[in-house]
């Protein structure tokens, strides 16, 4: 404690005041008064020193706590639930410790997500890259006939488009998971949403001669972001189209009630096996674009106070039920 300059100055002041008081009492009053003043001065000085030593001991303990926290130990609880400035300081240190702990956990989680994202990108791009490398090697053959060369070039173009879609989707999904996208809060008529989502899939459905049935309450609406929600529905419908055979049927039904606005999307395609059903909204689920598309749809919907359920029977079809819950005030 004596290494602190202010403590040394305090001791000098106490000794000086005690000495002057004792001398003044001895000269102008009596020796008895002088001894009394000296005793009181020593008692007060001792009390002040003991109190100061206690406070500095508490400060030293807090310094030790901070050193442990700086070393990564965030499990310390320095609160003592008493009143006073030191207790308030301990409480503030505890709050900062909890905040640092939460930030550390978030950073660890973000690192995990980044690792998973890189792994997903590698996994998703592996198949088209391998296919392109094989076709590139075949195209080097000078004896390859023009028909085969044209077919390989067309396949290369398809694979490049697929890779572009995968990378674009992964980037969008990463932004959503990182919370860097701010969804709008507009009132969206469901018929408008469905019309916009179905439009880019009309040609693939026409090629496969699939039937599309849409029915519901024309006044149904919900609060959300039209463009991002359209992206989600496109990915779900795309999954239905890809896993429904020629001449199959897709049905979209929508409604609104006091709790939520619901959209049901059904197909009579190949369905999903029971063991794969719990994982279809994972980024690495399924093959190729399926996992990424459904994972992005799930993130978009759940980020807008929504939920999505899926039920499926192999060889009979799959049903997606989307719910956008109303805000309760």
PDB file of C-alpha atoms in Angstrom:
ATOM      1  CA  UNK A   1       0.000   0.000   0.000  1.00  0.00           C
ATOM      2  CA  UNK A   2       2.919   2.372   0.773  1.00  0.00           C
ATOM      3  CA  UNK A   3       4.043   2.214  -2.855  1.00  0.00           C
ATOM      4  CA  UNK A   4       1.143   4.566  -3.664  1.00  0.00           C
ATOM      5  CA  UNK A   5       2.232   8.220  -3.517  1.00  0.00           C
ATOM      6  CA  UNK A   6      -1.145   9.393  -2.236  1.00  0.00           C
ATOM      7  CA  UNK A   7      -0.874   7.026   0.772  1.00  0.00           C
ATOM      8  CA  UNK A   8       2.542   8.383   1.676  1.00  0.00           C
ATOM      9  CA  UNK A   9       1.209  11.927   1.481  1.00  0.00           C
ATOM     10  CA  UNK A  10      -1.746  10.905   3.654  1.00  0.00           C
ATOM     11  CA  UNK A  11       0.589   9.488   6.320  1.00  0.00           C
ATOM     12  CA  UNK A  12       2.714  12.647   6.270  1.00  0.00           C
ATOM     13  CA  UNK A  13      -0.412  14.783   6.679  1.00  0.00           C
ATOM     14  CA  UNK A  14      -1.730  12.655   9.565  1.00  0.00           C
ATOM     15  CA  UNK A  15       1.601  12.692  11.398  1.00  0.00           C
ATOM     16  CA  UNK A  16       2.005  16.439  10.876  1.00  0.00           C
ATOM     17  CA  UNK A  17      -1.537  17.250  12.090  1.00  0.00           C
ATOM     18  CA  UNK A  18      -1.140  14.937  15.121  1.00  0.00           C
ATOM     19  CA  UNK A  19       2.212  16.465  16.058  1.00  0.00           C
ATOM     20  CA  UNK A  20       1.013  20.062  15.676  1.00  0.00           C
ATOM     21  CA  UNK A  21      -2.157  19.334  17.698  1.00  0.00           C
ATOM     22  CA  UNK A  22      -0.161  17.683  20.475  1.00  0.00           C
ATOM     23  CA  UNK A  23       2.405  20.505  20.657  1.00  0.00           C
ATOM     24  CA  UNK A  24      -0.325  23.177  20.556  1.00  0.00           C
ATOM     25  CA  UNK A  25      -2.205  21.465  23.420  1.00  0.00           C
ATOM     26  CA  UNK A  26       0.949  21.072  25.509  1.00  0.00           C
ATOM     27  CA  UNK A  27       1.973  24.714  25.084  1.00  0.00           C
ATOM     28  CA  UNK A  28      -1.367  26.491  25.360  1.00  0.00           C
ATOM     29  CA  UNK A  29      -3.536  24.087  27.417  1.00  0.00           C
ATOM     30  CA  UNK A  30      -1.886  21.331  29.504  1.00  0.00           C
ATOM     31  CA  UNK A  31       0.121  18.164  29.224  1.00  0.00           C
ATOM     32  CA  UNK A  32      -2.989  16.140  29.983  1.00  0.00           C
ATOM     33  CA  UNK A  33      -4.775  17.731  27.053  1.00  0.00           C
ATOM     34  CA  UNK A  34      -1.713  17.087  24.900  1.00  0.00           C
ATOM     35  CA  UNK A  35      -1.743  13.365  25.752  1.00  0.00           C
ATOM     36  CA  UNK A  36      -5.507  13.251  25.046  1.00  0.00           C
ATOM     37  CA  UNK A  37      -5.063  14.949  21.645  1.00  0.00           C
ATOM     38  CA  UNK A  38      -2.191  12.594  20.814  1.00  0.00           C
ATOM     39  CA  UNK A  39      -4.289   9.546  21.721  1.00  0.00           C
ATOM     40  CA  UNK A  40      -7.290  10.714  19.689  1.00  0.00           C
ATOM     41  CA  UNK A  41      -5.020  11.590  16.748  1.00  0.00           C
ATOM     42  CA  UNK A  42      -3.399   8.130  16.807  1.00  0.00           C
ATOM     43  CA  UNK A  43      -6.805   6.457  17.014  1.00  0.00           C
ATOM     44  CA  UNK A  44      -8.207   8.472  14.104  1.00  0.00           C
ATOM     45  CA  UNK A  45      -5.025   7.974  12.085  1.00  0.00           C
ATOM     46  CA  UNK A  46      -5.100   4.210  12.697  1.00  0.00           C
ATOM     47  CA  UNK A  47      -8.776   4.061  11.684  1.00  0.00           C
ATOM     48  CA  UNK A  48      -8.069   6.038   8.502  1.00  0.00           C
ATOM     49  CA  UNK A  49      -5.100   3.790   7.647  1.00  0.00           C
ATOM     50  CA  UNK A  50      -7.064   0.572   8.270  1.00  0.00           C
ATOM     51  CA  UNK A  51      -9.983   1.857   6.159  1.00  0.00           C
ATOM     52  CA  UNK A  52      -7.630   2.942   3.366  1.00  0.00           C
ATOM     53  CA  UNK A  53      -5.844  -0.424   3.491  1.00  0.00           C
ATOM     54  CA  UNK A  54      -9.190  -2.220   3.152  1.00  0.00           C
ATOM     55  CA  UNK A  55     -10.241  -0.145   0.141  1.00  0.00           C
ATOM     56  CA  UNK A  56      -6.882  -0.668  -1.557  1.00  0.00           C
ATOM     57  CA  UNK A  57      -7.096  -4.397  -0.861  1.00  0.00           C
ATOM     58  CA  UNK A  58     -10.520  -4.465  -2.593  1.00  0.00           C
ATOM     59  CA  UNK A  59      -9.113  -2.498  -5.517  1.00  0.00           C
ATOM     60  CA  UNK A  60      -6.192  -4.953  -5.725  1.00  0.00           C
ATOM     61  CA  UNK A  61      -8.672  -7.858  -5.785  1.00  0.00           C
ATOM     62  CA  UNK A  62     -10.599  -6.174  -8.585  1.00  0.00           C
ATOM     63  CA  UNK A  63      -7.323  -5.696 -10.452  1.00  0.00           C
ATOM     64  CA  UNK A  64      -6.693  -9.426 -10.105  1.00  0.00           C
ATOM     65  CA  UNK A  65     -10.190 -10.163 -11.407  1.00  0.00           C
ATOM     66  CA  UNK A  66      -9.554  -7.952 -14.438  1.00  0.00           C
ATOM     67  CA  UNK A  67      -6.285  -9.781 -15.142  1.00  0.00           C
ATOM     68  CA  UNK A  68      -8.140 -13.095 -15.058  1.00  0.00           C
ATOM     69  CA  UNK A  69     -10.831 -11.695 -17.352  1.00  0.00           C
ATOM     70  CA  UNK A  70      -8.171 -10.432 -19.782  1.00  0.00           C
ATOM     71  CA  UNK A  71      -6.802 -13.992 -19.801  1.00  0.00           C
ATOM     72  CA  UNK A  72     -10.174 -15.281 -20.999  1.00  0.00           C
ATOM     73  CA  UNK A  73     -11.811 -16.360 -17.736  1.00  0.00           C
ATOM     74  CA  UNK A  74     -15.337 -14.955 -18.051  1.00  0.00           C
ATOM     75  CA  UNK A  75     -16.907 -17.116 -15.333  1.00  0.00           C
ATOM     76  CA  UNK A  76     -16.013 -14.777 -12.442  1.00  0.00           C
ATOM     77  CA  UNK A  77     -18.800 -13.249 -10.414  1.00  0.00           C
ATOM     78  CA  UNK A  78     -17.390 -10.291  -8.444  1.00  0.00           C
ATOM     79  CA  UNK A  79     -20.730  -8.931  -7.252  1.00  0.00           C
ATOM     80  CA  UNK A  80     -21.259  -8.618  -3.491  1.00  0.00           C
ATOM     81  CA  UNK A  81     -24.829  -7.208  -3.525  1.00  0.00           C
ATOM     82  CA  UNK A  82     -23.969  -4.373  -1.129  1.00  0.00           C
ATOM     83  CA  UNK A  83     -24.341  -0.622  -1.476  1.00  0.00           C
ATOM     84  CA  UNK A  84     -21.458   1.755  -2.067  1.00  0.00           C
ATOM     85  CA  UNK A  85     -19.151   2.862  -4.862  1.00  0.00           C
ATOM     86  CA  UNK A  86     -16.976  -0.276  -4.734  1.00  0.00           C
ATOM     87  CA  UNK A  87     -20.040  -2.511  -4.969  1.00  0.00           C
ATOM     88  CA  UNK A  88     -21.315  -0.493  -7.922  1.00  0.00           C
ATOM     89  CA  UNK A  89     -17.890  -0.837  -9.552  1.00  0.00           C
ATOM     90  CA  UNK A  90     -17.978  -4.608  -9.017  1.00  0.00           C
ATOM     91  CA  UNK A  91     -21.430  -4.781 -10.575  1.00  0.00           C
ATOM     92  CA  UNK A  92     -20.253  -2.799 -13.602  1.00  0.00           C
ATOM     93  CA  UNK A  93     -17.219  -5.071 -13.979  1.00  0.00           C
ATOM     94  CA  UNK A  94     -19.535  -8.087 -13.832  1.00  0.00           C
ATOM     95  CA  UNK A  95     -21.785  -6.595 -16.530  1.00  0.00           C
ATOM     96  CA  UNK A  96     -18.800  -5.893 -18.778  1.00  0.00           C
ATOM     97  CA  UNK A  97     -17.533  -9.443 -18.144  1.00  0.00           C
ATOM     98  CA  UNK A  98     -20.886 -10.931 -19.213  1.00  0.00           C
ATOM     99  CA  UNK A  99     -20.941  -8.715 -22.284  1.00  0.00           C
ATOM    100  CA  UNK A 100     -17.407  -9.796 -23.250  1.00  0.00           C
ATOM    101  CA  UNK A 101     -18.411 -13.406 -22.677  1.00  0.00           C
ATOM    102  CA  UNK A 102     -21.435 -13.041 -24.963  1.00  0.00           C
ATOM    103  CA  UNK A 103     -19.363 -11.276 -27.615  1.00  0.00           C
ATOM    104  CA  UNK A 104     -16.787 -14.046 -27.407  1.00  0.00           C
ATOM    105  CA  UNK A 105     -19.496 -16.663 -27.843  1.00  0.00           C
ATOM    106  CA  UNK A 106     -20.893 -14.783 -30.843  1.00  0.00           C
ATOM    107  CA  UNK A 107     -17.431 -14.545 -32.413  1.00  0.00           C
ATOM    108  CA  UNK A 108     -16.942 -18.270 -31.908  1.00  0.00           C
ATOM    109  CA  UNK A 109     -20.342 -18.918 -33.458  1.00  0.00           C
ATOM    110  CA  UNK A 110     -19.535 -16.644 -36.409  1.00  0.00           C
ATOM    111  CA  UNK A 111     -16.227 -18.468 -36.949  1.00  0.00           C
ATOM    112  CA  UNK A 112     -18.133 -21.737 -36.931  1.00  0.00           C
ATOM    113  CA  UNK A 113     -20.626 -20.385 -39.463  1.00  0.00           C
ATOM    114  CA  UNK A 114     -17.773 -19.145 -41.665  1.00  0.00           C
ATOM    115  CA  UNK A 115     -16.117 -22.566 -41.509  1.00  0.00           C
ATOM    116  CA  UNK A 116     -19.405 -24.260 -42.367  1.00  0.00           C
ATOM    117  CA  UNK A 117     -20.038 -21.798 -45.197  1.00  0.00           C
ATOM    118  CA  UNK A 118     -16.622 -22.506 -46.707  1.00  0.00           C
ATOM    119  CA  UNK A 119     -17.247 -26.238 -46.326  1.00  0.00           C
ATOM    120  CA  UNK A 120     -20.667 -25.879 -47.973  1.00  0.00           C
ATOM    121  CA  UNK A 121     -19.229 -23.888 -50.873  1.00  0.00           C
ATOM    122  CA  UNK A 122     -16.560 -26.551 -51.420  1.00  0.00           C
ATOM    123  CA  UNK A 123     -19.133 -29.330 -51.213  1.00  0.00           C
ATOM    124  CA  UNK A 124     -21.634 -27.679 -53.533  1.00  0.00           C
ATOM    125  CA  UNK A 125     -19.038 -26.663 -56.152  1.00  0.00           C
ATOM    126  CA  UNK A 126     -17.204 -29.986 -56.171  1.00  0.00           C
ATOM    127  CA  UNK A 127     -19.667 -31.802 -58.453  1.00  0.00           C
ATOM    128  CA  UNK A 128     -19.937 -29.170 -61.240  1.00  0.00           C
ATOM    129  CA  UNK A 129     -16.179 -28.519 -61.153  1.00  0.00           C
ATOM    130  CA  UNK A 130     -15.409 -32.234 -61.530  1.00  0.00           C
ATOM    131  CA  UNK A 131     -17.875 -32.503 -64.401  1.00  0.00           C
ATOM    132  CA  UNK A 132     -16.376 -29.445 -66.133  1.00  0.00           C
ATOM    133  CA  UNK A 133     -12.825 -30.780 -65.764  1.00  0.00           C
ATOM    134  CA  UNK A 134     -13.838 -34.069 -67.394  1.00  0.00           C
ATOM    135  CA  UNK A 135     -15.581 -32.293 -70.276  1.00  0.00           C
ATOM    136  CA  UNK A 136     -12.619 -29.926 -70.718  1.00  0.00           C
ATOM    137  CA  UNK A 137     -10.291 -32.915 -71.054  1.00  0.00           C
ATOM    138  CA  UNK A 138     -12.632 -34.476 -73.628  1.00  0.00           C
ATOM    139  CA  UNK A 139     -12.752 -31.235 -75.623  1.00  0.00           C
ATOM    140  CA  UNK A 140      -8.966 -31.370 -76.040  1.00  0.00           C
ATOM    141  CA  UNK A 141      -9.373 -34.410 -78.247  1.00  0.00           C
ATOM    142  CA  UNK A 142      -8.771 -33.182 -81.800  1.00  0.00           C
ATOM    143  CA  UNK A 143     -10.657 -36.164 -83.225  1.00  0.00           C
ATOM    144  CA  UNK A 144     -13.853 -35.326 -81.302  1.00  0.00           C
ATOM    145  CA  UNK A 145     -16.759 -34.945 -83.733  1.00  0.00           C
ATOM    146  CA  UNK A 146     -18.656 -31.628 -83.964  1.00  0.00           C
ATOM    147  CA  UNK A 147     -21.882 -33.007 -82.476  1.00  0.00           C
ATOM    148  CA  UNK A 148     -20.118 -34.209 -79.319  1.00  0.00           C
ATOM    149  CA  UNK A 149     -18.110 -30.983 -79.088  1.00  0.00           C
ATOM    150  CA  UNK A 150     -21.326 -28.941 -79.276  1.00  0.00           C
ATOM    151  CA  UNK A 151     -22.939 -31.147 -76.608  1.00  0.00           C
ATOM    152  CA  UNK A 152     -19.958 -30.760 -74.243  1.00  0.00           C
ATOM    153  CA  UNK A 153     -19.857 -26.989 -74.736  1.00  0.00           C
ATOM    154  CA  UNK A 154     -23.578 -26.801 -73.973  1.00  0.00           C
ATOM    155  CA  UNK A 155     -23.051 -28.918 -70.846  1.00  0.00           C
ATOM    156  CA  UNK A 156     -20.186 -26.654 -69.785  1.00  0.00           C
ATOM    157  CA  UNK A 157     -22.486 -23.662 -70.135  1.00  0.00           C
ATOM    158  CA  UNK A 158     -25.138 -25.400 -68.013  1.00  0.00           C
ATOM    159  CA  UNK A 159     -22.595 -26.216 -65.320  1.00  0.00           C
ATOM    160  CA  UNK A 160     -21.303 -22.619 -65.314  1.00  0.00           C
ATOM    161  CA  UNK A 161     -24.857 -21.319 -64.867  1.00  0.00           C
ATOM    162  CA  UNK A 162     -25.338 -23.794 -62.040  1.00  0.00           C
ATOM    163  CA  UNK A 163     -22.122 -22.663 -60.337  1.00  0.00           C
ATOM    164  CA  UNK A 164     -23.168 -19.038 -60.701  1.00  0.00           C
ATOM    165  CA  UNK A 165     -26.510 -19.817 -59.045  1.00  0.00           C
ATOM    166  CA  UNK A 166     -24.818 -21.733 -56.223  1.00  0.00           C
ATOM    167  CA  UNK A 167     -22.313 -18.977 -55.453  1.00  0.00           C
ATOM    168  CA  UNK A 168     -25.003 -16.293 -55.610  1.00  0.00           C
ATOM    169  CA  UNK A 169     -27.298 -18.298 -53.318  1.00  0.00           C
ATOM    170  CA  UNK A 170     -24.525 -19.048 -50.833  1.00  0.00           C
ATOM    171  CA  UNK A 171     -23.600 -15.373 -50.631  1.00  0.00           C
ATOM    172  CA  UNK A 172     -27.227 -14.400 -50.050  1.00  0.00           C
ATOM    173  CA  UNK A 173     -27.590 -17.117 -47.418  1.00  0.00           C
ATOM    174  CA  UNK A 174     -24.407 -15.983 -45.650  1.00  0.00           C
ATOM    175  CA  UNK A 175     -25.681 -12.397 -45.526  1.00  0.00           C
ATOM    176  CA  UNK A 176     -29.015 -13.518 -44.083  1.00  0.00           C
ATOM    177  CA  UNK A 177     -27.372 -15.722 -41.453  1.00  0.00           C
ATOM    178  CA  UNK A 178     -24.972 -12.904 -40.527  1.00  0.00           C
ATOM    179  CA  UNK A 179     -27.903 -10.529 -40.009  1.00  0.00           C
ATOM    180  CA  UNK A 180     -26.562  -7.935 -42.466  1.00  0.00           C
ATOM    181  CA  UNK A 181     -29.759  -7.833 -44.524  1.00  0.00           C
ATOM    182  CA  UNK A 182     -32.575  -5.580 -43.347  1.00  0.00           C
ATOM    183  CA  UNK A 183     -35.940  -6.899 -44.478  1.00  0.00           C
ATOM    184  CA  UNK A 184     -38.599  -4.368 -45.386  1.00  0.00           C
ATOM    185  CA  UNK A 185     -41.871  -4.228 -43.473  1.00  0.00           C
ATOM    186  CA  UNK A 186     -44.365  -3.658 -46.297  1.00  0.00           C
ATOM    187  CA  UNK A 187     -47.895  -4.989 -46.614  1.00  0.00           C
ATOM    188  CA  UNK A 188     -47.718  -7.739 -49.245  1.00  0.00           C
ATOM    189  CA  UNK A 189     -50.836  -9.117 -50.967  1.00  0.00           C
ATOM    190  CA  UNK A 190     -50.374 -12.876 -51.211  1.00  0.00           C
ATOM    191  CA  UNK A 191     -51.754 -13.132 -54.795  1.00  0.00           C
ATOM    192  CA  UNK A 192     -49.102 -10.637 -55.937  1.00  0.00           C
ATOM    193  CA  UNK A 193     -46.374 -12.602 -54.179  1.00  0.00           C
ATOM    194  CA  UNK A 194     -47.442 -15.913 -55.724  1.00  0.00           C
ATOM    195  CA  UNK A 195     -47.778 -14.418 -59.197  1.00  0.00           C
ATOM    196  CA  UNK A 196     -44.232 -13.025 -58.981  1.00  0.00           C
ATOM    197  CA  UNK A 197     -42.803 -16.309 -57.633  1.00  0.00           C
ATOM    198  CA  UNK A 198     -44.502 -18.541 -60.194  1.00  0.00           C
ATOM    199  CA  UNK A 199     -43.535 -16.484 -63.262  1.00  0.00           C
ATOM    200  CA  UNK A 200     -39.892 -17.681 -63.678  1.00  0.00           C
ATOM    201  CA  UNK A 201     -40.981 -21.328 -63.313  1.00  0.00           C
ATOM    202  CA  UNK A 202     -43.754 -21.358 -65.901  1.00  0.00           C
ATOM    203  CA  UNK A 203     -41.444 -22.481 -68.727  1.00  0.00           C
ATOM    204  CA  UNK A 204     -39.874 -25.419 -66.796  1.00  0.00           C
ATOM    205  CA  UNK A 205     -43.383 -26.483 -65.751  1.00  0.00           C
ATOM    206  CA  UNK A 206     -44.618 -26.215 -69.320  1.00  0.00           C
ATOM    207  CA  UNK A 207     -41.704 -28.337 -70.560  1.00  0.00           C
ATOM    208  CA  UNK A 208     -42.596 -31.042 -68.035  1.00  0.00           C
ATOM    209  CA  UNK A 209     -46.318 -30.563 -68.787  1.00  0.00           C
ATOM    210  CA  UNK A 210     -47.062 -29.976 -65.120  1.00  0.00           C
ATOM    211  CA  UNK A 211     -50.376 -28.600 -63.903  1.00  0.00           C
ATOM    212  CA  UNK A 212     -50.530 -25.651 -61.504  1.00  0.00           C
ATOM    213  CA  UNK A 213     -53.567 -24.947 -59.335  1.00  0.00           C
ATOM    214  CA  UNK A 214     -53.788 -21.725 -57.261  1.00  0.00           C
ATOM    215  CA  UNK A 215     -56.650 -20.879 -54.921  1.00  0.00           C
ATOM    216  CA  UNK A 216     -57.228 -18.775 -51.819  1.00  0.00           C
ATOM    217  CA  UNK A 217     -58.499 -15.562 -50.283  1.00  0.00           C
ATOM    218  CA  UNK A 218     -57.682 -12.747 -52.698  1.00  0.00           C
ATOM    219  CA  UNK A 219     -57.566 -10.308 -49.772  1.00  0.00           C
ATOM    220  CA  UNK A 220     -54.950 -12.296 -47.833  1.00  0.00           C
ATOM    221  CA  UNK A 221     -51.809 -10.321 -47.016  1.00  0.00           C
ATOM    222  CA  UNK A 222     -48.930 -10.133 -44.547  1.00  0.00           C
ATOM    223  CA  UNK A 223     -46.125  -7.775 -43.511  1.00  0.00           C
ATOM    224  CA  UNK A 224     -42.703  -8.493 -44.979  1.00  0.00           C
ATOM    225  CA  UNK A 225     -40.231  -7.966 -47.818  1.00  0.00           C
ATOM    226  CA  UNK A 226     -41.712  -8.748 -51.236  1.00  0.00           C
ATOM    227  CA  UNK A 227     -38.454  -9.387 -53.122  1.00  0.00           C
ATOM    228  CA  UNK A 228     -36.838 -11.621 -50.505  1.00  0.00           C
ATOM    229  CA  UNK A 229     -40.059 -13.544 -49.838  1.00  0.00           C
ATOM    230  CA  UNK A 230     -40.430 -14.075 -53.579  1.00  0.00           C
ATOM    231  CA  UNK A 231     -36.899 -15.514 -53.565  1.00  0.00           C
ATOM    232  CA  UNK A 232     -37.948 -17.940 -50.822  1.00  0.00           C
ATOM    233  CA  UNK A 233     -41.078 -19.100 -52.668  1.00  0.00           C
ATOM    234  CA  UNK A 234     -39.161 -19.516 -55.935  1.00  0.00           C
ATOM    235  CA  UNK A 235     -36.718 -21.878 -54.235  1.00  0.00           C
ATOM    236  CA  UNK A 236     -39.541 -23.930 -52.700  1.00  0.00           C
ATOM    237  CA  UNK A 237     -41.474 -24.093 -55.978  1.00  0.00           C
ATOM    238  CA  UNK A 238     -38.268 -24.918 -57.854  1.00  0.00           C
ATOM    239  CA  UNK A 239     -37.740 -27.866 -55.533  1.00  0.00           C
ATOM    240  CA  UNK A 240     -41.308 -29.041 -56.197  1.00  0.00           C
ATOM    241  CA  UNK A 241     -40.936 -28.708 -59.963  1.00  0.00           C
ATOM    242  CA  UNK A 242     -37.607 -30.579 -60.009  1.00  0.00           C
ATOM    243  CA  UNK A 243     -38.940 -33.474 -57.911  1.00  0.00           C
ATOM    244  CA  UNK A 244     -42.256 -33.830 -59.699  1.00  0.00           C
ATOM    245  CA  UNK A 245     -42.360 -35.881 -62.869  1.00  0.00           C
ATOM    246  CA  UNK A 246     -43.901 -35.081 -66.227  1.00  0.00           C
ATOM    247  CA  UNK A 247     -47.641 -34.531 -66.055  1.00  0.00           C
ATOM    248  CA  UNK A 248     -47.483 -33.923 -62.321  1.00  0.00           C
ATOM    249  CA  UNK A 249     -49.447 -31.356 -60.372  1.00  0.00           C
ATOM    250  CA  UNK A 250     -48.531 -28.469 -58.061  1.00  0.00           C
ATOM    251  CA  UNK A 251     -51.089 -26.820 -55.804  1.00  0.00           C
ATOM    252  CA  UNK A 252     -50.802 -23.482 -54.007  1.00  0.00           C
ATOM    253  CA  UNK A 253     -53.416 -22.540 -51.415  1.00  0.00           C
ATOM    254  CA  UNK A 254     -53.336 -19.467 -49.197  1.00  0.00           C
ATOM    255  CA  UNK A 255     -55.479 -17.940 -46.468  1.00  0.00           C
ATOM    256  CA  UNK A 256     -55.395 -15.451 -43.596  1.00  0.00           C
ATOM    257  CA  UNK A 257     -56.696 -15.723 -40.054  1.00  0.00           C
ATOM    258  CA  UNK A 258     -56.359 -13.827 -36.789  1.00  0.00           C
ATOM    259  CA  UNK A 259     -52.972 -15.412 -35.977  1.00  0.00           C
ATOM    260  CA  UNK A 260     -51.132 -15.746 -39.272  1.00  0.00           C
ATOM    261  CA  UNK A 261     -51.206 -15.696 -43.050  1.00  0.00           C
ATOM    262  CA  UNK A 262     -50.611 -19.176 -44.422  1.00  0.00           C
ATOM    263  CA  UNK A 263     -49.390 -20.477 -47.781  1.00  0.00           C
ATOM    264  CA  UNK A 264     -49.487 -24.204 -48.628  1.00  0.00           C
ATOM    265  CA  UNK A 265     -47.439 -25.537 -51.534  1.00  0.00           C
ATOM    266  CA  UNK A 266     -48.035 -29.181 -52.484  1.00  0.00           C
ATOM    267  CA  UNK A 267     -46.800 -31.506 -55.213  1.00  0.00           C
ATOM    268  CA  UNK A 268     -47.406 -35.130 -56.141  1.00  0.00           C
ATOM    269  CA  UNK A 269     -43.778 -35.866 -56.884  1.00  0.00           C
ATOM    270  CA  UNK A 270     -41.185 -38.288 -55.571  1.00  0.00           C
ATOM    271  CA  UNK A 271     -41.396 -37.020 -51.980  1.00  0.00           C
ATOM    272  CA  UNK A 272     -38.708 -37.031 -49.292  1.00  0.00           C
ATOM    273  CA  UNK A 273     -37.614 -39.992 -47.229  1.00  0.00           C
ATOM    274  CA  UNK A 274     -38.361 -39.920 -43.498  1.00  0.00           C
ATOM    275  CA  UNK A 275     -34.670 -39.982 -42.536  1.00  0.00           C
ATOM    276  CA  UNK A 276     -33.884 -36.960 -44.755  1.00  0.00           C
ATOM    277  CA  UNK A 277     -36.952 -34.928 -43.766  1.00  0.00           C
ATOM    278  CA  UNK A 278     -35.451 -33.308 -40.594  1.00  0.00           C
ATOM    279  CA  UNK A 279     -32.424 -32.046 -42.559  1.00  0.00           C
ATOM    280  CA  UNK A 280     -33.899 -30.578 -45.728  1.00  0.00           C
ATOM    281  CA  UNK A 281     -33.449 -26.994 -44.510  1.00  0.00           C
ATOM    282  CA  UNK A 282     -29.732 -27.519 -43.870  1.00  0.00           C
ATOM    283  CA  UNK A 283     -27.297 -25.981 -46.326  1.00  0.00           C
ATOM    284  CA  UNK A 284     -25.638 -29.289 -47.178  1.00  0.00           C
ATOM    285  CA  UNK A 285     -28.857 -31.291 -47.349  1.00  0.00           C
ATOM    286  CA  UNK A 286     -29.853 -33.125 -50.455  1.00  0.00           C
ATOM    287  CA  UNK A 287     -27.910 -32.818 -53.676  1.00  0.00           C
ATOM    288  CA  UNK A 288     -26.787 -29.832 -55.687  1.00  0.00           C
ATOM    289  CA  UNK A 289     -29.124 -26.859 -55.423  1.00  0.00           C
ATOM    290  CA  UNK A 290     -31.791 -28.477 -53.249  1.00  0.00           C
ATOM    291  CA  UNK A 291     -30.135 -27.937 -49.876  1.00  0.00           C
ATOM    292  CA  UNK A 292     -29.012 -24.396 -50.607  1.00  0.00           C
ATOM    293  CA  UNK A 293     -32.362 -23.311 -52.026  1.00  0.00           C
ATOM    294  CA  UNK A 294     -34.460 -24.672 -49.175  1.00  0.00           C
ATOM    295  CA  UNK A 295     -31.974 -23.451 -46.558  1.00  0.00           C
ATOM    296  CA  UNK A 296     -32.187 -19.946 -47.999  1.00  0.00           C
ATOM    297  CA  UNK A 297     -35.997 -20.119 -48.111  1.00  0.00           C
ATOM    298  CA  UNK A 298     -36.066 -21.184 -44.451  1.00  0.00           C
ATOM    299  CA  UNK A 299     -33.731 -18.329 -43.396  1.00  0.00           C
ATOM    300  CA  UNK A 300     -35.734 -15.722 -45.309  1.00  0.00           C
ATOM    301  CA  UNK A 301     -39.082 -16.840 -43.889  1.00  0.00           C
ATOM    302  CA  UNK A 302     -37.934 -17.236 -40.270  1.00  0.00           C
ATOM    303  CA  UNK A 303     -36.207 -13.841 -40.418  1.00  0.00           C
ATOM    304  CA  UNK A 304     -39.619 -12.254 -41.064  1.00  0.00           C
ATOM    305  CA  UNK A 305     -41.505 -13.637 -38.053  1.00  0.00           C
ATOM    306  CA  UNK A 306     -42.479 -16.659 -40.093  1.00  0.00           C
ATOM    307  CA  UNK A 307     -42.240 -20.418 -39.902  1.00  0.00           C
ATOM    308  CA  UNK A 308     -42.183 -23.228 -42.412  1.00  0.00           C
ATOM    309  CA  UNK A 309     -43.235 -26.850 -41.925  1.00  0.00           C
ATOM    310  CA  UNK A 310     -42.814 -29.743 -44.301  1.00  0.00           C
ATOM    311  CA  UNK A 311     -44.568 -33.094 -44.577  1.00  0.00           C
ATOM    312  CA  UNK A 312     -43.804 -35.700 -47.191  1.00  0.00           C
ATOM    313  CA  UNK A 313     -44.603 -39.248 -48.232  1.00  0.00           C
ATOM    314  CA  UNK A 314     -42.174 -41.011 -50.586  1.00  0.00           C
ATOM    315  CA  UNK A 315     -43.594 -41.492 -54.085  1.00  0.00           C
ATOM    316  CA  UNK A 316     -46.728 -39.523 -53.162  1.00  0.00           C
ATOM    317  CA  UNK A 317     -45.606 -35.922 -52.740  1.00  0.00           C
ATOM    318  CA  UNK A 318     -44.473 -33.140 -50.440  1.00  0.00           C
ATOM    319  CA  UNK A 319     -46.338 -30.318 -48.699  1.00  0.00           C
ATOM    320  CA  UNK A 320     -44.756 -27.073 -47.471  1.00  0.00           C
ATOM    321  CA  UNK A 321     -46.793 -24.967 -45.053  1.00  0.00           C
ATOM    322  CA  UNK A 322     -45.560 -21.384 -44.616  1.00  0.00           C
ATOM    323  CA  UNK A 323     -46.920 -19.180 -41.827  1.00  0.00           C
ATOM    324  CA  UNK A 324     -46.298 -15.448 -41.428  1.00  0.00           C
ATOM    325  CA  UNK A 325     -47.416 -14.595 -37.918  1.00  0.00           C
ATOM    326  CA  UNK A 326     -49.111 -11.314 -37.114  1.00  0.00           C
ATOM    327  CA  UNK A 327     -47.370  -9.004 -34.675  1.00  0.00           C
ATOM    328  CA  UNK A 328     -49.003  -9.038 -31.247  1.00  0.00           C
ATOM    329  CA  UNK A 329     -49.007  -5.656 -29.480  1.00  0.00           C
TER     330      UNK A 329
END
